Amino acid sequence: SAVISQKPSRDICQRGTSLTIQCQVDSQVTMMFWYRQQPGQSLTLIATANQGSEATYESGFVIDKFPISRPNLTFSTLTVSNMSPEDSSIYLCSVDDGTNYYNEQFFGPGTRLTVL
Amino acid sequence: EDQVTQSPEALRLQEGESSSLNCSYTVSGLRGLFWYRQDPGKGPEFLFTLYSAGEEKEKERLKATLTKKESFLHITAPKPEDSATYLCAARDQAGTALIFGKGTTLSVSS
């Protein structure tokens, strides 16, 4: 399985600022995803990070708030912009190797964000 | 609308007391039913993927099964280190990302 790392592991930020989260994979992968896990809740998909093109966002999430980059097949970033306390969550990167129709999906360790 | 529902929300067991966690799903054209373990402050750890009704997979004290409407995660003779939140997720025929349930938090005491 792919080994996924995220930076930072946690951060405390002030309202109105932005934070960029990095996701690095030890092998080339086709699909990369960003999820949010709010306190006491399960995981919600924010967007699919597409290599070489714009990310595909889920309902309720917009590019201005969560801009995503995917410059190559091993790296992606998620920016949380103009933060408010409601953005306090764990942000998780996941990958799908996309080699066949039935793909397993693996997760990074997460970034715990607290907004004051 | 695709949906994944897990029960119970929380489960307390004594060490050695076997039990099962349930995951019910309504997904068009299921293309994988996933089980993950999540420890506090960490990302989900992949456990199993099941693809077709009748399929079973085992790993140590855990056994996952799948029917056309639900999946079970059976825990045999659990130990305190099995304490975690267990997440179930489904992928439909059209999608690539996963639809998650809210999880079952398991506590095993010695």
mmCIF file of C-alpha atoms in Angstrom:
data_model
loop_
_atom_site.group_PDB
_atom_site.id
_atom_site.type_symbol
_atom_site.label_atom_id
_atom_site.label_comp_id
_atom_site.label_asym_id
_atom_site.label_seq_id
_atom_site.Cartn_x
_atom_site.Cartn_y
_atom_site.Cartn_z
ATOM 1 C CA SER A 1 0.000 0.000 0.000
ATOM 2 C CA ALA A 2 1.042 3.599 -0.587
ATOM 3 C CA VAL A 3 2.707 5.518 2.246
ATOM 4 C CA ILE A 4 1.156 8.952 2.661
ATOM 5 C CA SER A 5 2.500 11.869 4.675
ATOM 6 C CA GLN A 6 0.871 15.197 5.493
ATOM 7 C CA LYS A 7 2.270 18.490 6.675
ATOM 8 C CA PRO A 8 1.626 20.068 9.070
ATOM 9 C CA SER A 9 0.298 17.415 11.434
ATOM 10 C CA ARG A 10 -1.541 20.100 13.401
ATOM 11 C CA ASP A 11 -1.860 23.864 13.544
ATOM 12 C CA ILE A 12 -3.653 26.578 15.450
ATOM 13 C CA CYS A 13 -4.611 29.543 13.287
ATOM 14 C CA GLN A 14 -6.309 32.885 13.668
ATOM 15 C CA ARG A 15 -9.625 33.740 12.089
ATOM 16 C CA GLY A 16 -9.291 35.252 8.623
ATOM 17 C CA THR A 17 -5.946 33.662 7.775
ATOM 18 C CA SER A 18 -5.195 30.794 5.362
ATOM 19 C CA LEU A 19 -3.382 27.487 5.789
ATOM 20 C CA THR A 20 -1.917 25.232 3.122
ATOM 21 C CA ILE A 21 -1.761 21.498 3.833
ATOM 22 C CA GLN A 22 0.627 19.295 1.896
ATOM 23 C CA CYS A 23 0.133 15.650 0.969
ATOM 24 C CA GLN A 24 3.044 13.535 -0.295
ATOM 25 C CA VAL A 25 2.794 9.938 -1.528
ATOM 26 C CA ASP A 26 5.733 7.568 -1.893
ATOM 27 C CA SER A 27 4.541 6.288 -5.291
ATOM 28 C CA GLN A 28 2.675 7.628 -8.302
ATOM 29 C CA VAL A 29 -1.090 7.430 -7.894
ATOM 30 C CA THR A 30 -3.920 8.234 -10.237
ATOM 31 C CA MET A 31 -6.484 9.586 -7.809
ATOM 32 C CA MET A 32 -5.995 11.815 -4.783
ATOM 33 C CA PHE A 33 -8.796 13.040 -2.547
ATOM 34 C CA TRP A 34 -9.253 15.528 0.268
ATOM 35 C CA TYR A 35 -11.671 14.796 3.108
ATOM 36 C CA ARG A 36 -12.795 16.750 6.146
ATOM 37 C CA GLN A 37 -13.662 15.203 9.491
ATOM 38 C CA GLN A 38 -15.378 17.630 11.827
ATOM 39 C CA PRO A 39 -15.358 16.928 15.580
ATOM 40 C CA GLY A 40 -17.418 13.850 16.369
ATOM 41 C CA GLN A 41 -18.384 13.360 12.731
ATOM 42 C CA SER A 42 -17.412 11.014 9.971
ATOM 43 C CA LEU A 43 -15.476 11.837 6.836
ATOM 44 C CA THR A 44 -16.873 14.123 4.155
ATOM 45 C CA LEU A 45 -15.297 14.414 0.722
ATOM 46 C CA ILE A 46 -14.197 17.953 -0.162
ATOM 47 C CA ALA A 47 -12.789 17.362 -3.627
ATOM 48 C CA THR A 48 -10.928 15.091 -5.986
ATOM 49 C CA ALA A 49 -7.491 16.424 -6.929
ATOM 50 C CA ASN A 50 -6.913 15.865 -10.643
ATOM 51 C CA GLN A 51 -3.376 15.903 -12.001
ATOM 52 C CA GLY A 52 -2.960 18.579 -14.615
ATOM 53 C CA SER A 53 -6.464 19.987 -14.334
ATOM 54 C CA GLU A 54 -8.777 21.706 -11.880
ATOM 55 C CA ALA A 55 -10.047 19.799 -8.871
ATOM 56 C CA THR A 56 -13.582 18.434 -8.822
ATOM 57 C CA TYR A 57 -15.495 19.769 -5.821
ATOM 58 C CA GLU A 58 -18.383 18.160 -3.968
ATOM 59 C CA SER A 59 -21.609 19.965 -3.232
ATOM 60 C CA GLY A 60 -21.099 22.539 -0.514
ATOM 61 C CA PHE A 61 -17.397 23.079 -1.182
ATOM 62 C CA VAL A 62 -16.021 25.788 -3.497
ATOM 63 C CA ILE A 63 -12.660 26.504 -5.043
ATOM 64 C CA ASP A 64 -12.366 29.988 -3.527
ATOM 65 C CA LYS A 65 -12.565 28.522 -0.034
ATOM 66 C CA PHE A 66 -10.579 25.320 -0.641
ATOM 67 C CA PRO A 67 -8.156 25.806 -3.549
ATOM 68 C CA ILE A 68 -6.324 22.599 -4.467
ATOM 69 C CA SER A 69 -3.184 21.960 -6.468
ATOM 70 C CA ARG A 70 -1.986 18.677 -7.988
ATOM 71 C CA PRO A 71 1.284 19.414 -9.825
ATOM 72 C CA ASN A 72 2.290 15.754 -10.253
ATOM 73 C CA LEU A 73 1.282 12.168 -9.470
ATOM 74 C CA THR A 74 2.782 12.128 -5.955
ATOM 75 C CA PHE A 75 1.866 15.499 -4.448
ATOM 76 C CA SER A 76 -1.136 17.698 -3.706
ATOM 77 C CA THR A 77 -1.976 20.689 -1.542
ATOM 78 C CA LEU A 78 -5.220 21.892 0.010
ATOM 79 C CA THR A 79 -5.553 25.485 1.181
ATOM 80 C CA VAL A 80 -8.186 26.471 3.706
ATOM 81 C CA SER A 81 -8.812 30.160 3.013
ATOM 82 C CA ASN A 82 -10.205 32.975 5.134
ATOM 83 C CA MET A 83 -10.646 30.598 8.035
ATOM 84 C CA SER A 84 -13.369 30.735 10.667
ATOM 85 C CA PRO A 85 -13.828 28.585 13.798
ATOM 86 C CA GLU A 86 -16.237 26.395 11.803
ATOM 87 C CA ASP A 87 -13.245 25.231 9.732
ATOM 88 C CA SER A 88 -11.741 23.526 12.781
ATOM 89 C CA SER A 89 -11.484 19.911 11.639
ATOM 90 C CA ILE A 90 -9.143 17.133 10.723
ATOM 91 C CA TYR A 91 -8.225 17.329 7.036
ATOM 92 C CA LEU A 92 -7.278 14.040 5.423
ATOM 93 C CA CYS A 93 -5.592 13.224 2.161
ATOM 94 C CA SER A 94 -6.317 9.849 0.572
ATOM 95 C CA VAL A 95 -5.107 8.026 -2.512
ATOM 96 C CA ASP A 96 -6.472 5.416 -4.859
ATOM 97 C CA ASP A 97 -3.923 3.701 -7.062
ATOM 98 C CA GLY A 98 -6.453 3.419 -9.863
ATOM 99 C CA THR A 99 -4.845 0.376 -11.429
ATOM 100 C CA ASN A 100 -8.122 -1.492 -11.849
ATOM 101 C CA TYR A 101 -11.866 -1.189 -11.407
ATOM 102 C CA TYR A 102 -11.753 -2.313 -7.787
ATOM 103 C CA ASN A 103 -9.315 0.010 -6.083
ATOM 104 C CA GLU A 104 -8.409 0.221 -2.443
ATOM 105 C CA GLN A 105 -8.138 3.632 -0.855
ATOM 106 C CA PHE A 106 -5.604 4.635 1.773
ATOM 107 C CA PHE A 107 -5.434 7.644 4.042
ATOM 108 C CA GLY A 108 -2.754 9.911 5.363
ATOM 109 C CA PRO A 109 -2.347 10.680 9.068
ATOM 110 C CA GLY A 110 -4.404 13.866 8.858
ATOM 111 C CA THR A 111 -3.897 17.530 9.723
ATOM 112 C CA ARG A 112 -5.692 18.720 12.846
ATOM 113 C CA LEU A 113 -6.667 22.373 12.374
ATOM 114 C CA THR A 114 -7.938 24.599 15.156
ATOM 115 C CA VAL A 115 -9.169 28.095 14.250
ATOM 116 C CA LEU A 116 -9.467 30.666 17.023
ATOM 117 C CA GLU B 1 -29.443 9.002 -2.439
ATOM 118 C CA ASP B 2 -26.493 6.788 -1.527
ATOM 119 C CA GLN B 3 -26.225 6.254 2.200
ATOM 120 C CA VAL B 4 -24.192 4.275 4.732
ATOM 121 C CA THR B 5 -25.487 3.708 8.269
ATOM 122 C CA GLN B 6 -23.530 2.116 11.097
ATOM 123 C CA SER B 7 -24.788 0.654 14.356
ATOM 124 C CA PRO B 8 -24.385 0.798 17.230
ATOM 125 C CA GLU B 9 -22.777 4.225 17.636
ATOM 126 C CA ALA B 10 -20.828 2.963 20.636
ATOM 127 C CA LEU B 11 -20.092 -0.486 22.003
ATOM 128 C CA ARG B 12 -18.483 -1.458 25.280
ATOM 129 C CA LEU B 13 -17.132 -4.991 25.642
ATOM 130 C CA GLN B 14 -15.214 -6.933 28.202
ATOM 131 C CA GLU B 15 -11.989 -8.507 27.046
ATOM 132 C CA GLY B 16 -12.861 -11.816 25.378
ATOM 133 C CA GLU B 17 -16.516 -10.892 24.794
ATOM 134 C CA SER B 18 -17.195 -11.354 21.072
ATOM 135 C CA SER B 19 -19.624 -9.118 19.180
ATOM 136 C CA SER B 20 -20.505 -7.669 15.776
ATOM 137 C CA LEU B 21 -20.710 -4.195 14.243
ATOM 138 C CA ASN B 22 -23.267 -3.490 11.545
ATOM 139 C CA CYS B 23 -23.025 -1.398 8.376
ATOM 140 C CA SER B 24 -26.154 -0.970 6.249
ATOM 141 C CA TYR B 25 -25.832 0.591 2.831
ATOM 142 C CA THR B 26 -28.021 1.819 0.008
ATOM 143 C CA VAL B 27 -25.665 2.318 -2.904
ATOM 144 C CA SER B 28 -26.368 1.869 -6.571
ATOM 145 C CA GLY B 29 -24.048 -0.704 -8.077
ATOM 146 C CA LEU B 30 -21.756 -1.311 -5.132
ATOM 147 C CA ARG B 31 -18.104 -1.231 -6.192
ATOM 148 C CA GLY B 32 -16.529 -2.028 -2.877
ATOM 149 C CA LEU B 33 -17.475 -1.972 0.819
ATOM 150 C CA PHE B 34 -14.580 -0.758 2.943
ATOM 151 C CA TRP B 35 -13.781 -1.133 6.634
ATOM 152 C CA TYR B 36 -11.290 1.131 8.392
ATOM 153 C CA ARG B 37 -10.027 1.466 11.933
ATOM 154 C CA GLN B 38 -9.388 4.963 13.277
ATOM 155 C CA ASP B 39 -7.519 5.720 16.487
ATOM 156 C CA PRO B 40 -7.966 9.134 18.144
ATOM 157 C CA GLY B 41 -6.028 11.861 16.340
ATOM 158 C CA LYS B 42 -4.991 9.605 13.474
ATOM 159 C CA GLY B 43 -6.063 8.897 9.919
ATOM 160 C CA PRO B 44 -8.178 5.837 9.080
ATOM 161 C CA GLU B 45 -6.231 2.591 8.773
ATOM 162 C CA PHE B 46 -7.392 0.297 5.986
ATOM 163 C CA LEU B 47 -8.697 -3.099 7.144
ATOM 164 C CA PHE B 48 -10.754 -4.784 4.404
ATOM 165 C CA THR B 49 -12.499 -4.329 1.090
ATOM 166 C CA LEU B 50 -15.412 -6.604 0.168
ATOM 167 C CA TYR B 51 -16.723 -6.658 -3.382
ATOM 168 C CA SER B 52 -19.579 -9.149 -3.666
ATOM 169 C CA ALA B 53 -22.315 -10.646 -1.495
ATOM 170 C CA GLY B 54 -21.144 -13.733 0.342
ATOM 171 C CA GLU B 55 -17.531 -12.605 0.477
ATOM 172 C CA GLU B 56 -15.678 -12.853 3.795
ATOM 173 C CA LYS B 57 -12.242 -11.593 4.865
ATOM 174 C CA GLU B 58 -10.330 -12.124 8.094
ATOM 175 C CA LYS B 59 -7.476 -10.411 9.866
ATOM 176 C CA GLU B 60 -6.441 -11.533 13.327
ATOM 177 C CA ARG B 61 -9.541 -11.179 15.552
ATOM 178 C CA LEU B 62 -11.584 -9.391 12.880
ATOM 179 C CA LYS B 63 -13.814 -10.929 10.235
ATOM 180 C CA ALA B 64 -15.827 -8.910 7.721
ATOM 181 C CA THR B 65 -18.812 -10.272 5.817
ATOM 182 C CA LEU B 66 -21.042 -8.804 3.107
ATOM 183 C CA THR B 67 -24.649 -9.294 2.004
ATOM 184 C CA LYS B 68 -26.618 -7.354 -0.605
ATOM 185 C CA LYS B 69 -27.771 -4.841 2.000
ATOM 186 C CA GLU B 70 -25.289 -4.852 4.850
ATOM 187 C CA SER B 71 -21.856 -5.758 6.120
ATOM 188 C CA PHE B 72 -20.792 -7.043 9.500
ATOM 189 C CA LEU B 73 -17.492 -6.705 11.283
ATOM 190 C CA HIS B 74 -17.219 -9.583 13.737
ATOM 191 C CA ILE B 75 -14.747 -9.208 16.588
ATOM 192 C CA THR B 76 -13.759 -12.463 18.260
ATOM 193 C CA ALA B 77 -12.298 -12.435 21.790
ATOM 194 C CA PRO B 78 -11.395 -8.724 21.637
ATOM 195 C CA LYS B 79 -8.480 -7.225 23.517
ATOM 196 C CA PRO B 80 -8.116 -3.690 24.907
ATOM 197 C CA GLU B 81 -5.888 -2.775 21.943
ATOM 198 C CA ASP B 82 -8.883 -3.328 19.656
ATOM 199 C CA SER B 83 -10.460 -0.196 21.143
ATOM 200 C CA ALA B 84 -10.942 2.307 18.309
ATOM 201 C CA THR B 85 -13.576 3.764 16.006
ATOM 202 C CA TYR B 86 -14.464 1.441 13.146
ATOM 203 C CA LEU B 87 -15.598 3.144 9.947
ATOM 204 C CA CYS B 88 -17.528 1.608 7.093
ATOM 205 C CA ALA B 89 -17.575 3.156 3.624
ATOM 206 C CA ALA B 90 -19.061 2.292 0.245
ATOM 207 C CA ARG B 91 -18.212 3.187 -3.325
ATOM 208 C CA ASP B 92 -20.872 3.099 -6.017
ATOM 209 C CA GLN B 93 -20.488 2.110 -9.641
ATOM 210 C CA ALA B 94 -20.129 5.653 -10.891
ATOM 211 C CA GLY B 95 -17.929 7.101 -8.205
ATOM 212 C CA THR B 96 -14.316 6.965 -7.187
ATOM 213 C CA ALA B 97 -14.541 8.468 -3.708
ATOM 214 C CA LEU B 98 -16.080 6.808 -0.668
ATOM 215 C CA ILE B 99 -19.317 7.425 1.222
ATOM 216 C CA PHE B 100 -18.684 6.999 4.929
ATOM 217 C CA GLY B 101 -20.892 6.009 7.829
ATOM 218 C CA LYS B 102 -20.532 7.790 11.162
ATOM 219 C CA GLY B 103 -18.611 4.935 12.725
ATOM 220 C CA THR B 104 -18.862 2.671 15.754
ATOM 221 C CA THR B 105 -16.650 3.492 18.711
ATOM 222 C CA LEU B 106 -15.534 0.293 20.383
ATOM 223 C CA SER B 107 -14.174 0.200 23.924
ATOM 224 C CA VAL B 108 -12.735 -3.037 25.267
ATOM 225 C CA SER B 109 -11.910 -3.210 28.947
ATOM 226 C CA SER B 110 -9.728 -5.776 30.688
#
